PDB file of C-alpha atoms in Angstrom:
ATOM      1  CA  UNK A   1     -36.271-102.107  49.750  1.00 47.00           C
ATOM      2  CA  UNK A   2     -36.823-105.628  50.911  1.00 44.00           C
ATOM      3  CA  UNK A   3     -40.316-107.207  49.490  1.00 46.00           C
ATOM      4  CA  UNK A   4     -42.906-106.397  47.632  1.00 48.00           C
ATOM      5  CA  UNK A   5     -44.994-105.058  50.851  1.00 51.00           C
ATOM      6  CA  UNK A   6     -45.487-101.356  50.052  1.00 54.00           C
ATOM      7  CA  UNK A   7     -43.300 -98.622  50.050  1.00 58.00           C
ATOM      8  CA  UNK A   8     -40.922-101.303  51.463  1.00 65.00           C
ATOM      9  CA  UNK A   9     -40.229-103.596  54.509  1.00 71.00           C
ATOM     10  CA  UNK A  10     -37.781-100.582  56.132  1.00 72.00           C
ATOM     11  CA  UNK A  11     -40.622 -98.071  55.944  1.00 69.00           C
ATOM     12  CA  UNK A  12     -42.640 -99.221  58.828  1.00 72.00           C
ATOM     13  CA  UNK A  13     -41.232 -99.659  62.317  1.00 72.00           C
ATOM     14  CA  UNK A  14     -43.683-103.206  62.852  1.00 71.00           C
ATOM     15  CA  UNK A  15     -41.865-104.428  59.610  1.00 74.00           C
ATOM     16  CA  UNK A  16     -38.364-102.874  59.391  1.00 77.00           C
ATOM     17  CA  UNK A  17     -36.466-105.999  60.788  1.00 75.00           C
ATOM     18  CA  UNK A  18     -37.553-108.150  58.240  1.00 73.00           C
ATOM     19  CA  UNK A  19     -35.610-106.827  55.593  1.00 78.00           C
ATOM     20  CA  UNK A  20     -32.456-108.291  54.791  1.00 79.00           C
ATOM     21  CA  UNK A  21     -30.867-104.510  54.215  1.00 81.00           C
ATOM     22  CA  UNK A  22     -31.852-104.193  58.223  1.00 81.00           C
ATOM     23  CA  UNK A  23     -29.760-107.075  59.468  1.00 80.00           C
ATOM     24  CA  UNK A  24     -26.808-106.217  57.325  1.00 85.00           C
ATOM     25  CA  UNK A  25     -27.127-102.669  58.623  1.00 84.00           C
ATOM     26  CA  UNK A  26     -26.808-103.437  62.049  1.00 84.00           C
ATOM     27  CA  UNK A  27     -24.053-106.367  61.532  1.00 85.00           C
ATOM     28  CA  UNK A  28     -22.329-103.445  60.033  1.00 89.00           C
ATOM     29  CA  UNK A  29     -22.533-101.225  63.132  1.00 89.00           C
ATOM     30  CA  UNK A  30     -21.452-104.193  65.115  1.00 89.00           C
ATOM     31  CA  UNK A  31     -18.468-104.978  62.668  1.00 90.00           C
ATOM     32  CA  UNK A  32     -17.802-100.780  63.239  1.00 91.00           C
ATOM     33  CA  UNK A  33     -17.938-101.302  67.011  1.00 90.00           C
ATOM     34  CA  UNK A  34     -14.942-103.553  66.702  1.00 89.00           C
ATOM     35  CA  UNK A  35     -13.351-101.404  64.931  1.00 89.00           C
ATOM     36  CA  UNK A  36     -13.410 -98.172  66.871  1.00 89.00           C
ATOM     37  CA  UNK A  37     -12.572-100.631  69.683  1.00 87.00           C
ATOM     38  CA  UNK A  38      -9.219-101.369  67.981  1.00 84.00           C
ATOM     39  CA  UNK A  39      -7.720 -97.778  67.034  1.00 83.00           C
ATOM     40  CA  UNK A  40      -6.445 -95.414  70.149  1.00 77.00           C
ATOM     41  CA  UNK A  41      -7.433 -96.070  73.328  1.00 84.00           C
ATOM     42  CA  UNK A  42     -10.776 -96.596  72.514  1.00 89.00           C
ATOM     43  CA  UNK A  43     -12.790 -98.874  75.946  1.00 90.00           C
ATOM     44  CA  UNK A  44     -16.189-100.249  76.068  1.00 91.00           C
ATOM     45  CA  UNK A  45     -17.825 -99.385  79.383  1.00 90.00           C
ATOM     46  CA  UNK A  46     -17.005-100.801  82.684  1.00 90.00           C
ATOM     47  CA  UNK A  47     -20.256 -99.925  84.424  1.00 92.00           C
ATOM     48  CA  UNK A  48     -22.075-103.259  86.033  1.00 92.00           C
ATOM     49  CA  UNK A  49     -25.502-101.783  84.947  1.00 93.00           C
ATOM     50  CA  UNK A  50     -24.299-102.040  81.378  1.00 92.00           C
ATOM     51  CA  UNK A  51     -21.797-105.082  81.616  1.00 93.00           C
ATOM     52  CA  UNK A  52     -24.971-107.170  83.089  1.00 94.00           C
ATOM     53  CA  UNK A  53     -27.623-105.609  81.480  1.00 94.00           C
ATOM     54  CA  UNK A  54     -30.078-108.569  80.531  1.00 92.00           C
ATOM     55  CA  UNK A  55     -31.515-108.824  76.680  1.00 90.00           C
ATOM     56  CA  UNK A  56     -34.281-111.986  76.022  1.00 87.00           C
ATOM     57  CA  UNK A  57     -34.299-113.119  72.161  1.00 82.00           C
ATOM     58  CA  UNK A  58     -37.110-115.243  71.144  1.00 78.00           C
ATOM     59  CA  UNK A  59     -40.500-115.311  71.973  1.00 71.00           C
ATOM     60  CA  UNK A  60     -43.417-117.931  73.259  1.00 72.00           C
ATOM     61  CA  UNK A  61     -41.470-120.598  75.018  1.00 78.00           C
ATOM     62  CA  UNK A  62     -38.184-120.563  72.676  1.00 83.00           C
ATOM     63  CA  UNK A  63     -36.288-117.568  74.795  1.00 87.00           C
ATOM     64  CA  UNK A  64     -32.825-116.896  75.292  1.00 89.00           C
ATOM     65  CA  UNK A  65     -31.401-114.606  77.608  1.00 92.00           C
ATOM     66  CA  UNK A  66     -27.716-112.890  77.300  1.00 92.00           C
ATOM     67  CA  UNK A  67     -26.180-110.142  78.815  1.00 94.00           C
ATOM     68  CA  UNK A  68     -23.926-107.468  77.447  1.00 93.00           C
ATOM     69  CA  UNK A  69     -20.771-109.033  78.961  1.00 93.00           C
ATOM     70  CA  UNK A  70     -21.509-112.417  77.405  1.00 93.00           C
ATOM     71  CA  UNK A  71     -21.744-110.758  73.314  1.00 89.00           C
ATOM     72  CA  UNK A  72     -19.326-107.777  73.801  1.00 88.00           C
ATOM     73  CA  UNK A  73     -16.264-109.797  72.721  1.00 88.00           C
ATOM     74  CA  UNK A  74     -17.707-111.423  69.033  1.00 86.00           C
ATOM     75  CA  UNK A  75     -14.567-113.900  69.630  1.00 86.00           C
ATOM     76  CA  UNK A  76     -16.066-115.968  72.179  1.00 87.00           C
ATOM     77  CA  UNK A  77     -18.678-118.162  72.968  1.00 88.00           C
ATOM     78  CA  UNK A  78     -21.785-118.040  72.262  1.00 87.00           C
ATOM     79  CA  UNK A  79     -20.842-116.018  69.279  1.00 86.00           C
ATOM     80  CA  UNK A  80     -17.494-117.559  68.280  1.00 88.00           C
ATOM     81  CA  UNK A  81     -16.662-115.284  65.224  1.00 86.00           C
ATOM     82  CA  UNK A  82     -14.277-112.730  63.882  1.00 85.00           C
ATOM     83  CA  UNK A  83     -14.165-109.895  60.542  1.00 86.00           C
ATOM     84  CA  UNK A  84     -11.905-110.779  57.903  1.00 81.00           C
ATOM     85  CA  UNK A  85     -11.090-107.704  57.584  1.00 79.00           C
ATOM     86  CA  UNK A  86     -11.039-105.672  60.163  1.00 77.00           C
ATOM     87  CA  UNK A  87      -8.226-103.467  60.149  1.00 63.00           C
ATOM     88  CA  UNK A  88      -4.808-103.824  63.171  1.00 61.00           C
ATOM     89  CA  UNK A  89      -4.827-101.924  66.146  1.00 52.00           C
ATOM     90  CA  UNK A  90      -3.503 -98.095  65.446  1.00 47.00           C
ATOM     91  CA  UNK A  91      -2.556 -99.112  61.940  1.00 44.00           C
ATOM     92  CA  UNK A  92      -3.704 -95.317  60.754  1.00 45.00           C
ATOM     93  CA  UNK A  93      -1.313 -94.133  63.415  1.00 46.00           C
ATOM     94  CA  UNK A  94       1.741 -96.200  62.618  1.00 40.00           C
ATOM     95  CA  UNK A  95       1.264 -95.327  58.941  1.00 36.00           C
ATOM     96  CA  UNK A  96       1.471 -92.067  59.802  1.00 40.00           C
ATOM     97  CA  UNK A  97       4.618 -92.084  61.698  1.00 40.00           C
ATOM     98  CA  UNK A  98       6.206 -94.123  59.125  1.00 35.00           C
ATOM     99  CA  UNK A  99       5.540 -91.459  56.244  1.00 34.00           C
ATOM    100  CA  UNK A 100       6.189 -88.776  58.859  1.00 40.00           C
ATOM    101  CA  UNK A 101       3.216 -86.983  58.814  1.00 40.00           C
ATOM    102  CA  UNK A 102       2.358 -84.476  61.132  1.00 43.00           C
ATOM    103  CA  UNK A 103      -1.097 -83.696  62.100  1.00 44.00           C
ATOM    104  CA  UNK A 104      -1.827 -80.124  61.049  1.00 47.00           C
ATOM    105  CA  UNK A 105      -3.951 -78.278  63.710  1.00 48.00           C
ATOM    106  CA  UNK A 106      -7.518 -77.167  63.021  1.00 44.00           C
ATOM    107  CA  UNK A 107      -8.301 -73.372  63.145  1.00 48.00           C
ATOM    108  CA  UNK A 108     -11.085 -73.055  65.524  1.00 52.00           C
ATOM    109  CA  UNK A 109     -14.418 -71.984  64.376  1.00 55.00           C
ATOM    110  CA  UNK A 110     -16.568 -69.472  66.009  1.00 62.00           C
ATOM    111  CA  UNK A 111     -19.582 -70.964  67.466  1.00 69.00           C
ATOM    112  CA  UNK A 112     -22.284 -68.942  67.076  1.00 76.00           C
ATOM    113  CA  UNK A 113     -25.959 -70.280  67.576  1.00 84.00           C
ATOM    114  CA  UNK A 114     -28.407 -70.828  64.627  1.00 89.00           C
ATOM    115  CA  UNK A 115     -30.467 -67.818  63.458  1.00 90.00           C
ATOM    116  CA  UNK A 116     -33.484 -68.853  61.799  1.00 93.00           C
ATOM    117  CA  UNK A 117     -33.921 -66.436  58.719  1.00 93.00           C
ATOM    118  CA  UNK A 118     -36.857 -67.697  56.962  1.00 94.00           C
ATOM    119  CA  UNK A 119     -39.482 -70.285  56.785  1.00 96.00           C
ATOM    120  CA  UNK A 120     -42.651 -71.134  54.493  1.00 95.00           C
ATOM    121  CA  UNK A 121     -45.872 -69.692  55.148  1.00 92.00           C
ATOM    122  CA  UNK A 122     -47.749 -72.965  56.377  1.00 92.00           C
ATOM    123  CA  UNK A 123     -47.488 -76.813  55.947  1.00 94.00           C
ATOM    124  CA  UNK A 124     -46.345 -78.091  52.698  1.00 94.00           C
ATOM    125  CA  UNK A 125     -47.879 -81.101  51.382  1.00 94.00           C
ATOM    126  CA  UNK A 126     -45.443 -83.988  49.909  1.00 94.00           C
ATOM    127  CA  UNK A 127     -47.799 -85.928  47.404  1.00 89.00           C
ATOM    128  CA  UNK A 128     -46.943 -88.646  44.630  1.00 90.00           C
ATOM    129  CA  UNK A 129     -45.718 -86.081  42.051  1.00 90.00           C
ATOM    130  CA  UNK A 130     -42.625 -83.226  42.211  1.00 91.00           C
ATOM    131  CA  UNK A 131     -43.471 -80.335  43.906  1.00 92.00           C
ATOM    132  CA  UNK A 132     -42.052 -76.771  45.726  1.00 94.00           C
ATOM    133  CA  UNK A 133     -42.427 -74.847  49.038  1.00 95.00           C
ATOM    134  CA  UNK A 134     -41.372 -71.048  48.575  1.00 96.00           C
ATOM    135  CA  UNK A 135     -39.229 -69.814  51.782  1.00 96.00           C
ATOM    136  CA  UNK A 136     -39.052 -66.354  51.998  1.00 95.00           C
ATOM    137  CA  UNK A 137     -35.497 -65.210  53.852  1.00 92.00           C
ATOM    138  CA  UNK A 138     -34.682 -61.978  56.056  1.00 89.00           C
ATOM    139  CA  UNK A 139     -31.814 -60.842  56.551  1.00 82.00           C
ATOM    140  CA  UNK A 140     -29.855 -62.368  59.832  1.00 80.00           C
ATOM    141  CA  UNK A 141     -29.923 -59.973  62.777  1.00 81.00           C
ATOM    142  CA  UNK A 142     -28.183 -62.273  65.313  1.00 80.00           C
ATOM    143  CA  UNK A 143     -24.156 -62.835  65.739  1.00 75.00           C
ATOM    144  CA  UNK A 144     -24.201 -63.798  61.733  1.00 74.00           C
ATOM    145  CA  UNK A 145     -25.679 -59.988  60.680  1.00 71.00           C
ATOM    146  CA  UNK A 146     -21.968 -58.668  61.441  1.00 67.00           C
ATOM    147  CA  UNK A 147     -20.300 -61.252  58.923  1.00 64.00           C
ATOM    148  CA  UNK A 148     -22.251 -59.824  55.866  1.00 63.00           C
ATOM    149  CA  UNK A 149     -20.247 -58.069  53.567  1.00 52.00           C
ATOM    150  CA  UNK A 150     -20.256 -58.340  49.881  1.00 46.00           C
ATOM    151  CA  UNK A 151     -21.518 -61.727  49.548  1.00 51.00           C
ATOM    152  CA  UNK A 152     -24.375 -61.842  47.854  1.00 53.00           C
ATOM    153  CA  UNK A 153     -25.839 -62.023  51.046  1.00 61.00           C
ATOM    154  CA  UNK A 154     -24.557 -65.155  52.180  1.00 70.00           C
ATOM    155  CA  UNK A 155     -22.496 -64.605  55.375  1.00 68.00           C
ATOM    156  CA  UNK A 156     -18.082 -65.598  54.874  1.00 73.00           C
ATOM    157  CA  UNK A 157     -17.607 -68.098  57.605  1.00 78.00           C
ATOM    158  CA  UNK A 158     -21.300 -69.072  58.060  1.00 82.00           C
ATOM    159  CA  UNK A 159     -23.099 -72.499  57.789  1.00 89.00           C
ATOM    160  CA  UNK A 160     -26.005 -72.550  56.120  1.00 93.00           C
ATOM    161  CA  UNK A 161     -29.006 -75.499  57.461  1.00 96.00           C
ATOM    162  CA  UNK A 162     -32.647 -76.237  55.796  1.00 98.00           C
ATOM    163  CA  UNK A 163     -34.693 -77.231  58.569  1.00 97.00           C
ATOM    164  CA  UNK A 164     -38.257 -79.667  57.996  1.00 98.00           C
ATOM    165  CA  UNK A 165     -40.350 -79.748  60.845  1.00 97.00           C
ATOM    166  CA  UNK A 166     -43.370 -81.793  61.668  1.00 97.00           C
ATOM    167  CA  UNK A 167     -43.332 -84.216  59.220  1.00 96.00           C
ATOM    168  CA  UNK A 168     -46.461 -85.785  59.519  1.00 96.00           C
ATOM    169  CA  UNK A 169     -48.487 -88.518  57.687  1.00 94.00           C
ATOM    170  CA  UNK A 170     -51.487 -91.147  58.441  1.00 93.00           C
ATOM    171  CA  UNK A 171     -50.676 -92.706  55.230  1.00 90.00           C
ATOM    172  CA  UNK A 172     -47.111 -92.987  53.165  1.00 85.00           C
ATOM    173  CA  UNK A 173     -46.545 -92.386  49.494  1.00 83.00           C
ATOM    174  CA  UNK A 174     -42.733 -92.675  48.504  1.00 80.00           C
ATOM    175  CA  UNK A 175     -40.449 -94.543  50.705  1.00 80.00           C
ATOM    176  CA  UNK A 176     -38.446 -91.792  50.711  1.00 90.00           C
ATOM    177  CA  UNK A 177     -38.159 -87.898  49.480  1.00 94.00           C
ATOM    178  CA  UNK A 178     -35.223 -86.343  47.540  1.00 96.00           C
ATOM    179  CA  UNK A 179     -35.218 -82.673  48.840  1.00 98.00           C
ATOM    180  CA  UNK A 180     -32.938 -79.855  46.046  1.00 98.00           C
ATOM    181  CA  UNK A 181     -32.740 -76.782  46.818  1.00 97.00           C
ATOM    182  CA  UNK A 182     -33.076 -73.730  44.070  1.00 97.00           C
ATOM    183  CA  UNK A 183     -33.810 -75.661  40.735  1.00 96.00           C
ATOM    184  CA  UNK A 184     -34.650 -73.601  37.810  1.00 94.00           C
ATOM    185  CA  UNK A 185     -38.617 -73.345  37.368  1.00 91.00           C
ATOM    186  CA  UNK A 186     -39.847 -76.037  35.010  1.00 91.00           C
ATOM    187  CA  UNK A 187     -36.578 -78.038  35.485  1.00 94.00           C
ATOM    188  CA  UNK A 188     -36.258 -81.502  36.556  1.00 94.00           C
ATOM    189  CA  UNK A 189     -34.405 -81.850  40.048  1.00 94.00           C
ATOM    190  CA  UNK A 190     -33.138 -84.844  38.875  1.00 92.00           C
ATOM    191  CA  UNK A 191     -30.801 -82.850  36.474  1.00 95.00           C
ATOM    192  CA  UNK A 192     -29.196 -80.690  39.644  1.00 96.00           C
ATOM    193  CA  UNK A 193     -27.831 -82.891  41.392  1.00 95.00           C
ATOM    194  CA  UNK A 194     -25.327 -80.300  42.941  1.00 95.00           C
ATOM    195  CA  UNK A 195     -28.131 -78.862  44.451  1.00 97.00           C
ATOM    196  CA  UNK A 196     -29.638 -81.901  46.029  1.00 97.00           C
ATOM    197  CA  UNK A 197     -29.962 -80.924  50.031  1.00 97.00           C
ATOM    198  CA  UNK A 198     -30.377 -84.784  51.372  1.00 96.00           C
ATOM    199  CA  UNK A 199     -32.755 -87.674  51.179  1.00 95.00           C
ATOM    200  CA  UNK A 200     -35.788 -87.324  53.721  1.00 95.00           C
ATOM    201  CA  UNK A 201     -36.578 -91.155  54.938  1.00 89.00           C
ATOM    202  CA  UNK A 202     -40.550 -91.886  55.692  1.00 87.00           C
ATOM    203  CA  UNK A 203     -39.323 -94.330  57.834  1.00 84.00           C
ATOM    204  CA  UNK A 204     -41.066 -93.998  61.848  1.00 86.00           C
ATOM    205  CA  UNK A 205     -43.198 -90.638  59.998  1.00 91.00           C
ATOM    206  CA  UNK A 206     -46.442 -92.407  60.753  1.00 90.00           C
ATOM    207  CA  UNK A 207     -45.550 -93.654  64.315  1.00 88.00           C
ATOM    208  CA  UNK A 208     -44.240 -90.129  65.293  1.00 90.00           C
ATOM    209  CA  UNK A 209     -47.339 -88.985  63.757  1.00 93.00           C
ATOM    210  CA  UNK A 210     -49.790 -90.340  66.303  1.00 91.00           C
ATOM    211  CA  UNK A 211     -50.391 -88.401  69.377  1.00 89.00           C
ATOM    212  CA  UNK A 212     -50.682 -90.462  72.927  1.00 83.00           C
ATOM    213  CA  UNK A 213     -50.185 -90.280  76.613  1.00 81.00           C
ATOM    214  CA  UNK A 214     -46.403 -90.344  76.080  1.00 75.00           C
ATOM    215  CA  UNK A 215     -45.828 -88.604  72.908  1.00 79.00           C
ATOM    216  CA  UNK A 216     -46.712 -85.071  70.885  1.00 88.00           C
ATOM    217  CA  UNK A 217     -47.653 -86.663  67.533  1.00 89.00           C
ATOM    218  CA  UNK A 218     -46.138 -83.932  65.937  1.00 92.00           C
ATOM    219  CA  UNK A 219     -44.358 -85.896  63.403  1.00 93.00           C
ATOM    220  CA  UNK A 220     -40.204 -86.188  63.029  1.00 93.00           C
ATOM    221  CA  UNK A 221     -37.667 -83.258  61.987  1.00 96.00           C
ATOM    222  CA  UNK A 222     -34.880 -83.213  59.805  1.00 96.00           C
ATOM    223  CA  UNK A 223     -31.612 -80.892  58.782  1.00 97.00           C
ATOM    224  CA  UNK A 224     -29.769 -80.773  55.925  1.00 97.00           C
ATOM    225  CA  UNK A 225     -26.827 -78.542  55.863  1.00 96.00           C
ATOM    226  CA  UNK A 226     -26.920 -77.093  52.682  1.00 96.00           C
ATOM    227  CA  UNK A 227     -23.828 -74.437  52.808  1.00 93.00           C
ATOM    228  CA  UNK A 228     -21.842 -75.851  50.172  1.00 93.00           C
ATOM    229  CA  UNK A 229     -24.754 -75.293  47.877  1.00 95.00           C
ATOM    230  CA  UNK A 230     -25.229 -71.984  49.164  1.00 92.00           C
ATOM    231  CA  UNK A 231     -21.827 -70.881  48.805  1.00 89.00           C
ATOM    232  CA  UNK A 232     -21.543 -72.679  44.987  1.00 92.00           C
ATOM    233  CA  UNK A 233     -24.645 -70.518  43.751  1.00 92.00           C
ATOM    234  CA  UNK A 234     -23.979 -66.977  45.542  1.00 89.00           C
ATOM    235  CA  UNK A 235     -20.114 -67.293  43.892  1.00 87.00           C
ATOM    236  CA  UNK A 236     -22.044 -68.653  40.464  1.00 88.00           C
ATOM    237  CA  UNK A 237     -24.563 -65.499  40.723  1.00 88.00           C
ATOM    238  CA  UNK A 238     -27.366 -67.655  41.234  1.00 90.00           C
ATOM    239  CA  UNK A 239     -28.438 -66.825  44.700  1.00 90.00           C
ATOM    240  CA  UNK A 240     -31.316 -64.813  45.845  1.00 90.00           C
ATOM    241  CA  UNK A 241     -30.566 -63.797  49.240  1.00 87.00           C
ATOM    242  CA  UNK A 242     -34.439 -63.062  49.569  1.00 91.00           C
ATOM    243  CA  UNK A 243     -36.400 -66.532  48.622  1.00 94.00           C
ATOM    244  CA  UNK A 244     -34.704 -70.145  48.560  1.00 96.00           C
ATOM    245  CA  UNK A 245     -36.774 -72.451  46.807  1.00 97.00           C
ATOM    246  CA  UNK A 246     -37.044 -76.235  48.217  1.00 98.00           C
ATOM    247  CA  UNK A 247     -38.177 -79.278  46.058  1.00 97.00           C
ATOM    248  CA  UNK A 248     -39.502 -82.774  47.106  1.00 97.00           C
ATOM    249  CA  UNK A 249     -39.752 -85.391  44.901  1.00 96.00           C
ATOM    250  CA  UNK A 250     -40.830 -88.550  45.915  1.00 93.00           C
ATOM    251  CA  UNK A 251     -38.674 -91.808  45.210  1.00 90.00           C
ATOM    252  CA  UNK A 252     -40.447 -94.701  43.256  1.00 88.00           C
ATOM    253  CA  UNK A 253     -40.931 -98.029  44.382  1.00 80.00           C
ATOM    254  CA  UNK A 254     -40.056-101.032  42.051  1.00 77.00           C
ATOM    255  CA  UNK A 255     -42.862-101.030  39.578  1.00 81.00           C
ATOM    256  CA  UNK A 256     -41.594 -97.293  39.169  1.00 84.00           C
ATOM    257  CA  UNK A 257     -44.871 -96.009  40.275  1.00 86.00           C
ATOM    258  CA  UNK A 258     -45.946 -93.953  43.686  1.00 88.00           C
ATOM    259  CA  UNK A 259     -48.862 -94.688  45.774  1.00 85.00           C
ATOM    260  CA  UNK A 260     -50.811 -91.364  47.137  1.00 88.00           C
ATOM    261  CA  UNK A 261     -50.166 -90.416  50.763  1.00 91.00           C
ATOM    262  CA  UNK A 262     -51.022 -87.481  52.774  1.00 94.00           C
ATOM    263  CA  UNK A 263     -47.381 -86.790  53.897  1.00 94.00           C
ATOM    264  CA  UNK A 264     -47.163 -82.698  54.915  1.00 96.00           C
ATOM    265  CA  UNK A 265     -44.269 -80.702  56.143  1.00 97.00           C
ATOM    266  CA  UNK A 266     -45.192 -78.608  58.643  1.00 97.00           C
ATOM    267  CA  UNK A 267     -42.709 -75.984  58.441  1.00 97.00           C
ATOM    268  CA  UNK A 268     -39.603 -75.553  55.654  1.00 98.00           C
ATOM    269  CA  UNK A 269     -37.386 -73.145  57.656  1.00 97.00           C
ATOM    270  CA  UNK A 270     -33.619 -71.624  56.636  1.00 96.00           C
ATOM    271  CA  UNK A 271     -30.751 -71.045  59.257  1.00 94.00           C
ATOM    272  CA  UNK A 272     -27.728 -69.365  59.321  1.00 90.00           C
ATOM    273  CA  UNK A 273     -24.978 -70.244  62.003  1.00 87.00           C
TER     274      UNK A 273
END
């Protein structure tokens, strides 16, 4: 995304706000801050700490210097703009009561904290070709053990999560990682896409990779929750409630080709909850 530079501009912290995908990203978010503003009784902060809060743009001699207060309404000066089209105050809400539509309530879920039932037996590495950790699950022995009936092993009223710890690299290869859970052997993940858990990002991997007087270097974590899948293959017959298989393949940049890295997961894990 953005450039030519490898693996993308986005990848790297040092480079991320040069990419044009960046700025529309966070004009988005601002354009969404307006928004929530308008629906409900939605209220920005009153505290003076935040209200005068000083931010310096710029750099050498050519600074500026605003405070929260002065941006916080994108209406008036200095900005002096406003979103086509953002949506009128409540307008969910009055459509609602026009149609006469009742909010149905929610049933409330059990909360029940997440058991970790399996995880692979040392790091996996994530090189420039397709490749698979093995996790090998337990049984749940925690507040989730009692919900296990005939399931295939998949507790009713559970949420299933796949866990990636310590993601770790001196050197990126893809941009990104497309993570799939349980594709056939010799299959291409790119043909399940029901079974695609979520897309892990490389971006900040190398700067949370470097240990210092103020941080671990233990790399970044990510969760995918992965129940619907879960659910889909136990009811299909297709889950092994002993093993869960986890695939990474690397994205492409735009010559279609992937550089070698030394990314490594440090830990694929499964929870229940």
């Amino acid at each position: 995304v953005g450039g030519s530079a490898p693996r993308g501009l986005m990848a790297r912290f040092e480079t991320a706000g040069r990419d044009p995908i960046f700025w529309l990203h966070h004009a988005n978010i601002d354009r969404l801050w307006e928004a929530w503003l308008r629906r409900g009784n939605n209220r920005n902060p009153t505290r003076n700490d935040w209200r005068d809060a000083p931010w310096v743009f710029g750099s050498g001699t050519t600074t500026t210097t605003l405070t929260t207060a002065q941006v916080i309404d994108p209406r008036r000066p200095p900005l002096g703009y406003r979103y086509a089209d953002m949506p009128v105050a409540a307008a969910r809400e009055a459509l609602a009561e026009r149609f006469d539509e009742v909010p149905q309530p929610v049933a409330e879920q059990e909360e029940r904290p997440p058991e970790m039932v399996g995880a692979s037996s040392g790091p996996v590495p994530v090189g420039s070709r397709p490749s698979t950790a093995r996790v090998d699950v337990n049984a749940p022995r925690g507040p989730v053990a009692r919900l296990i009936g005939e399931s295939g092993g998949v507790p009713p009223g559970s949420r299933v999560f796949l866990r990636l710890e310590n993601v770790t690299a001196t050197r990126l290869g893809a941009g990104s990682v497309v993570v799939h859970v349980n594709v056939p052997s010799g299959a291409s993940p790119r043909d399940f896409p029901d079974r695609k858990a979520g897309l892990l990002s490389m971006f900040g991997v190398i700067e949370s990779s470097k240990k210092s007087d103020t941080h671990s270097g233990s790399g970044k974590n990510a969760t995918f929750e992965i129940t619907r899948i879960v659910k889909t293959l136990a009811a299909a017959g297709q889950w092994d409630p002993k093993k869960l298989d986890v695939s990474f393949t690397p994205v492409p940049d735009a010559t279609g080709s992937v550089p070698e890295g030394d990314v490594a997961v440090g830990r694929v894990s499964l929870f229940y909850a």
